[in-house]
Amino acid sequence: MRLATARVPGGTRAVRITDAGLVDLGVPDVGALLSDPDWRTAAAADGPLLASADLEPAPVVPRPSKILCVGLNYRNHILEMGRELPQFPTLFAKFAPSLVGAYDDVVLPTASQAIDWEAELALVIGAPVRHADAASARTAIAGYTICNDVTARDWQYRTAQWLQGKTFADTTPVGPWLDTEIGADTDPDLDLSCLVDGEQVQSARTGDLVFGPADLVSYISTIVPLEPGDLVITGTPGGVGHARKPARYLTDGAVLTTRIEGLGECVNTCRAEKAQA
């Protein structure tokens, strides 16, 4: 199934995407849907079609309780930089105000002059999970979606902690939908790419992850309980703008396209933050 949070007059609705149109699932968003322990049955149930068959996606889960992200997690990228593969995942967090929909504008904050792209596979938790082994961690994954971890590099590297560069408001597209079938039995090996103004700047396969989705859920659930709707963003491959010589960053009007095989694409126009009145 493909599930999404669709914008409708007056708010949002969780929908199932079908050939016939968008089936209204009776709750405001995918996060609310996943809070039902029997969400798979609810997601597959019949329901009314939305008046518009065109999806206008909000973030797949608009207000997750946790957004956990992973750095330095693509094997080939790490080795080409001359580094050793990490023993443990590098973790950092984002907050919900950073999220935007798959076709929304990405806001370039006036405080930064070094906004970079990072195409990533994201997973959404579908059941409470704590101290999970890899097998039980996999069953707790509701499905997969696309993310671009747009990053303010000049703020990221102000200190040894990355958070301040990672969670500026309205910078992180997630969507357009959640696929509940891809990767149901094994970590997905999907083609991932990022384009800026039509030029491909990143290309990899998600099978190159050092720590795959199930291992990440197992590791993180040892630290903190994961809840339905939580996001885990799994890391980006080589090709980011900050590593180029000279460095290249996103600019006002640039079109950022993030694609993953089977998961669609996010297409976001970058817009300079408006001056505060």
Coordinates of C-alpha atoms in Angstrom, one line a residue:
M1 CA 0.0 0.0 0.0
R2 CA 0.9 3.6 -0.5
L3 CA -0.2 5.9 2.2
A4 CA 0.0 9.7 2.4
T5 CA -1.1 12.7 4.3
A6 CA -3.0 14.8 1.8
R7 CA -3.8 18.5 2.2
V8 CA -7.6 19.1 1.8
P9 CA -9.7 22.2 2.5
G10 CA -9.6 22.9 6.2
G11 CA -6.7 20.6 7.0
T12 CA -5.2 17.2 6.1
R13 CA -6.4 13.6 5.7
A14 CA -4.7 10.2 5.7
V15 CA -5.2 8.6 2.4
R16 CA -4.5 5.4 0.5
I17 CA -3.3 6.0 -3.0
T18 CA -5.1 3.8 -5.6
D19 CA -5.7 3.7 -9.3
A20 CA -9.2 5.0 -8.7
G21 CA -8.1 7.9 -6.6
L22 CA -7.3 8.9 -3.0
V23 CA -9.2 6.8 -0.4
D24 CA -10.0 8.8 2.7
L25 CA -9.0 6.7 5.7
G26 CA -11.0 8.7 8.3
V27 CA -8.2 10.2 10.3
P28 CA -6.2 13.5 9.9
D29 CA -2.8 12.1 8.9
V30 CA -0.6 9.0 8.6
G31 CA 0.7 9.5 12.2
A32 CA -2.8 9.2 13.5
L33 CA -3.4 6.1 11.4
L34 CA -0.3 4.4 12.7
S35 CA -1.4 5.0 16.3
D36 CA -4.1 2.3 15.8
P37 CA -2.5 -1.1 16.6
D38 CA -4.6 -2.5 13.7
W39 CA -3.6 0.2 11.3
R40 CA -2.9 -2.2 8.4
T41 CA -6.6 -3.3 8.4
A42 CA -7.7 0.3 8.7
A43 CA -5.5 1.4 5.9
A44 CA -6.8 -1.3 3.6
A45 CA -10.5 -0.6 4.4
D46 CA -12.9 0.9 1.9
G47 CA -13.7 4.5 2.2
P48 CA -14.9 7.6 0.3
L49 CA -12.7 9.0 -2.5
L50 CA -11.4 12.5 -2.0
A51 CA -12.9 15.0 -4.4
S52 CA -9.5 15.6 -6.0
A53 CA -7.6 12.7 -7.4
D54 CA -4.3 14.7 -7.3
L55 CA -2.2 14.3 -4.2
E56 CA -1.1 17.5 -2.5
P57 CA 1.1 15.9 0.1
A58 CA 1.9 17.3 3.6
P59 CA 4.9 15.6 5.3
V60 CA 4.0 11.9 5.5
V61 CA 3.9 12.2 9.3
P62 CA 3.5 15.9 10.1
R63 CA 4.3 15.7 13.8
P64 CA 6.4 12.7 14.7
S65 CA 7.3 12.4 18.3
K66 CA 10.9 11.7 17.3
I67 CA 13.1 12.2 14.2
L68 CA 16.3 10.3 14.4
C69 CA 19.0 10.8 11.7
V70 CA 22.2 8.9 10.8
G71 CA 25.4 10.3 9.5
L72 CA 28.3 8.7 7.7
N73 CA 26.4 5.6 6.7
Y74 CA 27.2 4.8 3.0
R75 CA 30.1 2.3 2.7
N76 CA 31.5 3.5 -0.6
H77 CA 31.4 7.1 0.5
I78 CA 33.2 6.4 3.7
L79 CA 35.9 4.4 2.1
E80 CA 36.5 6.9 -0.7
M81 CA 37.1 9.5 1.9
G82 CA 39.8 7.3 3.4
R83 CA 38.0 6.7 6.6
E84 CA 37.4 3.4 8.4
L85 CA 33.9 2.1 8.6
P86 CA 32.2 3.1 11.8
Q87 CA 31.6 0.6 14.6
F88 CA 28.4 2.3 15.7
P89 CA 25.9 4.6 14.0
T90 CA 26.4 8.4 14.3
L91 CA 23.1 9.7 15.5
F92 CA 21.5 13.2 15.6
A93 CA 18.0 14.6 15.8
K94 CA 15.6 16.9 14.0
F95 CA 12.4 18.5 15.2
A96 CA 9.0 18.5 13.5
P97 CA 9.0 22.2 12.5
S98 CA 11.9 21.3 10.1
L99 CA 9.6 19.1 7.9
V100 CA 7.9 20.2 4.7
G101 CA 5.9 18.2 2.1
A102 CA 7.2 16.6 -1.0
Y103 CA 6.3 19.5 -3.3
D104 CA 6.6 22.4 -0.8
D105 CA 9.2 25.1 -0.9
V106 CA 12.4 24.6 1.0
V107 CA 13.2 27.7 3.0
L108 CA 16.9 28.9 2.8
P109 CA 17.4 30.6 6.2
T110 CA 19.0 34.0 6.1
A111 CA 21.3 33.0 9.0
S112 CA 23.2 30.6 6.7
Q113 CA 25.2 31.0 3.6
A114 CA 25.9 27.3 3.1
I115 CA 22.7 25.2 2.6
D116 CA 23.5 21.8 1.2
W117 CA 21.5 18.8 -0.1
E118 CA 21.5 15.2 1.4
A119 CA 19.2 12.7 -0.4
E120 CA 18.1 9.9 2.1
L121 CA 15.9 6.9 2.6
A122 CA 13.6 7.3 5.6
L123 CA 11.6 4.7 7.5
V124 CA 8.5 5.2 9.6
I125 CA 7.9 3.2 12.7
G126 CA 4.6 1.4 12.8
A127 CA 4.5 -0.3 16.2
P128 CA 6.0 0.4 19.7
V129 CA 9.5 -1.0 19.8
R130 CA 12.1 -1.2 22.7
H131 CA 15.3 -3.3 23.0
A132 CA 14.5 -5.0 19.7
D133 CA 16.7 -7.5 17.9
A134 CA 17.0 -7.1 14.1
A135 CA 14.0 -9.4 13.4
S136 CA 11.6 -7.7 15.7
A137 CA 12.9 -4.3 14.6
R138 CA 12.0 -5.1 11.0
T139 CA 8.4 -6.0 12.0
A140 CA 8.1 -2.6 13.7
I141 CA 8.9 -0.7 10.4
A142 CA 5.6 0.5 8.8
G143 CA 7.4 1.3 5.5
Y144 CA 9.7 3.7 3.7
T145 CA 9.6 7.2 2.2
I146 CA 12.0 9.8 0.8
C147 CA 13.8 12.6 2.7
N148 CA 16.3 15.3 1.9
D149 CA 18.2 16.2 5.0
V150 CA 18.9 19.8 3.8
T151 CA 21.7 21.1 6.0
A152 CA 23.2 24.5 7.0
R153 CA 26.9 23.5 6.9
D154 CA 28.2 26.7 8.4
W155 CA 26.0 26.0 11.5
Q156 CA 26.5 22.3 11.5
Y157 CA 30.3 22.7 12.0
R158 CA 30.1 25.5 14.5
T159 CA 30.6 22.8 17.2
A160 CA 31.2 19.1 17.4
Q161 CA 27.5 18.6 17.7
W162 CA 25.6 18.7 14.4
L163 CA 22.0 19.5 15.5
Q164 CA 22.0 23.2 15.0
G165 CA 22.8 22.8 11.3
K166 CA 20.2 20.1 10.8
T167 CA 16.9 21.4 12.0
F168 CA 16.2 24.9 10.6
A169 CA 12.5 25.4 10.1
D170 CA 10.9 24.3 6.8
T171 CA 14.0 22.8 5.3
T172 CA 13.4 19.0 5.2
P173 CA 11.1 17.5 2.6
V174 CA 9.6 14.1 3.5
G175 CA 7.2 12.2 1.2
P176 CA 5.4 12.0 -1.1
W177 CA 4.0 8.7 0.3
L178 CA 4.8 5.8 2.7
D179 CA 5.2 2.5 0.9
T180 CA 4.3 -0.4 3.3
E181 CA 5.4 -3.2 1.0
I182 CA 9.0 -2.3 -0.1
G183 CA 11.5 -3.8 2.3
A184 CA 8.9 -5.8 4.2
D185 CA 11.2 -8.9 4.4
T186 CA 14.7 -7.5 4.0
D187 CA 16.5 -4.2 3.9
P188 CA 15.6 -2.5 0.6
D189 CA 18.2 -2.1 -2.1
L190 CA 16.9 0.8 -4.1
D191 CA 18.3 3.4 -6.6
L192 CA 18.6 6.8 -4.9
S193 CA 19.5 10.1 -6.6
C194 CA 19.5 13.8 -6.0
L195 CA 19.3 16.5 -8.7
V196 CA 19.8 20.3 -8.5
D197 CA 18.2 22.2 -11.4
G198 CA 18.1 18.9 -13.4
E199 CA 21.8 18.0 -12.8
Q200 CA 22.4 14.8 -11.0
V201 CA 24.6 15.4 -8.0
Q202 CA 24.1 12.2 -6.0
S203 CA 23.6 8.6 -7.0
A204 CA 23.8 5.4 -4.9
R205 CA 21.9 2.3 -3.9
T206 CA 20.4 2.0 -0.4
G207 CA 21.9 -1.5 -0.2
D208 CA 25.3 0.3 0.4
L209 CA 24.2 1.4 3.9
V210 CA 26.7 0.3 6.6
F211 CA 23.9 0.1 9.1
G212 CA 20.6 -1.0 7.5
P213 CA 17.1 0.0 8.6
A214 CA 16.5 -3.0 10.9
D215 CA 19.9 -2.6 12.5
L216 CA 19.2 1.1 13.1
V217 CA 15.8 0.5 14.7
S218 CA 17.4 -2.2 16.9
Y219 CA 20.2 0.1 18.0
I220 CA 18.0 3.2 18.5
S221 CA 15.4 1.2 20.4
T222 CA 18.0 0.2 22.9
I223 CA 18.5 3.9 23.7
V224 CA 14.9 5.2 23.6
P225 CA 11.5 3.6 23.0
L226 CA 10.3 4.2 19.4
E227 CA 6.6 4.9 18.8
P228 CA 4.3 4.7 15.8
G229 CA 5.0 7.6 13.4
D230 CA 8.6 8.2 14.5
L231 CA 11.0 8.8 11.6
V232 CA 14.5 7.3 11.1
I233 CA 16.5 9.0 8.4
T234 CA 19.2 6.6 7.3
G235 CA 22.1 8.7 5.9
T236 CA 23.3 10.2 2.6
P237 CA 25.8 9.0 0.0
G238 CA 28.7 11.0 -1.6
G239 CA 28.0 14.0 -3.8
V240 CA 27.0 16.6 -1.3
G241 CA 27.8 20.2 -2.2
H242 CA 30.0 20.9 0.8
A243 CA 32.6 18.3 -0.3
R244 CA 33.0 19.8 -3.8
K245 CA 35.9 22.0 -4.8
P246 CA 34.8 24.7 -4.9
A247 CA 31.9 24.0 -2.5
R248 CA 28.4 24.4 -4.0
Y249 CA 25.3 25.2 -2.1
L250 CA 21.6 25.7 -2.8
T251 CA 20.4 29.1 -3.9
D252 CA 17.2 31.0 -4.2
G253 CA 15.1 29.5 -7.0
A254 CA 17.0 26.3 -7.3
V255 CA 14.9 23.1 -7.8
L256 CA 15.9 20.2 -5.6
T257 CA 14.7 16.8 -6.8
T258 CA 15.1 13.7 -4.6
R259 CA 14.2 10.3 -6.1
I260 CA 14.2 6.8 -4.7
E261 CA 13.2 3.8 -6.8
G262 CA 9.6 2.8 -6.1
L263 CA 9.0 5.7 -3.7
G264 CA 8.5 8.5 -6.2
E265 CA 10.2 11.8 -5.8
C266 CA 10.2 15.0 -3.9
V267 CA 10.5 18.2 -6.0
N268 CA 11.1 21.3 -4.0
T269 CA 11.9 24.8 -5.0
C270 CA 14.4 26.6 -2.7
R271 CA 13.2 30.0 -1.5
A272 CA 15.2 32.6 0.5
E273 CA 13.6 33.2 3.9
K274 CA 11.5 36.3 3.9
A275 CA 12.6 39.1 6.1
Q276 CA 10.7 39.4 9.4
A277 CA 8.5 42.4 9.7

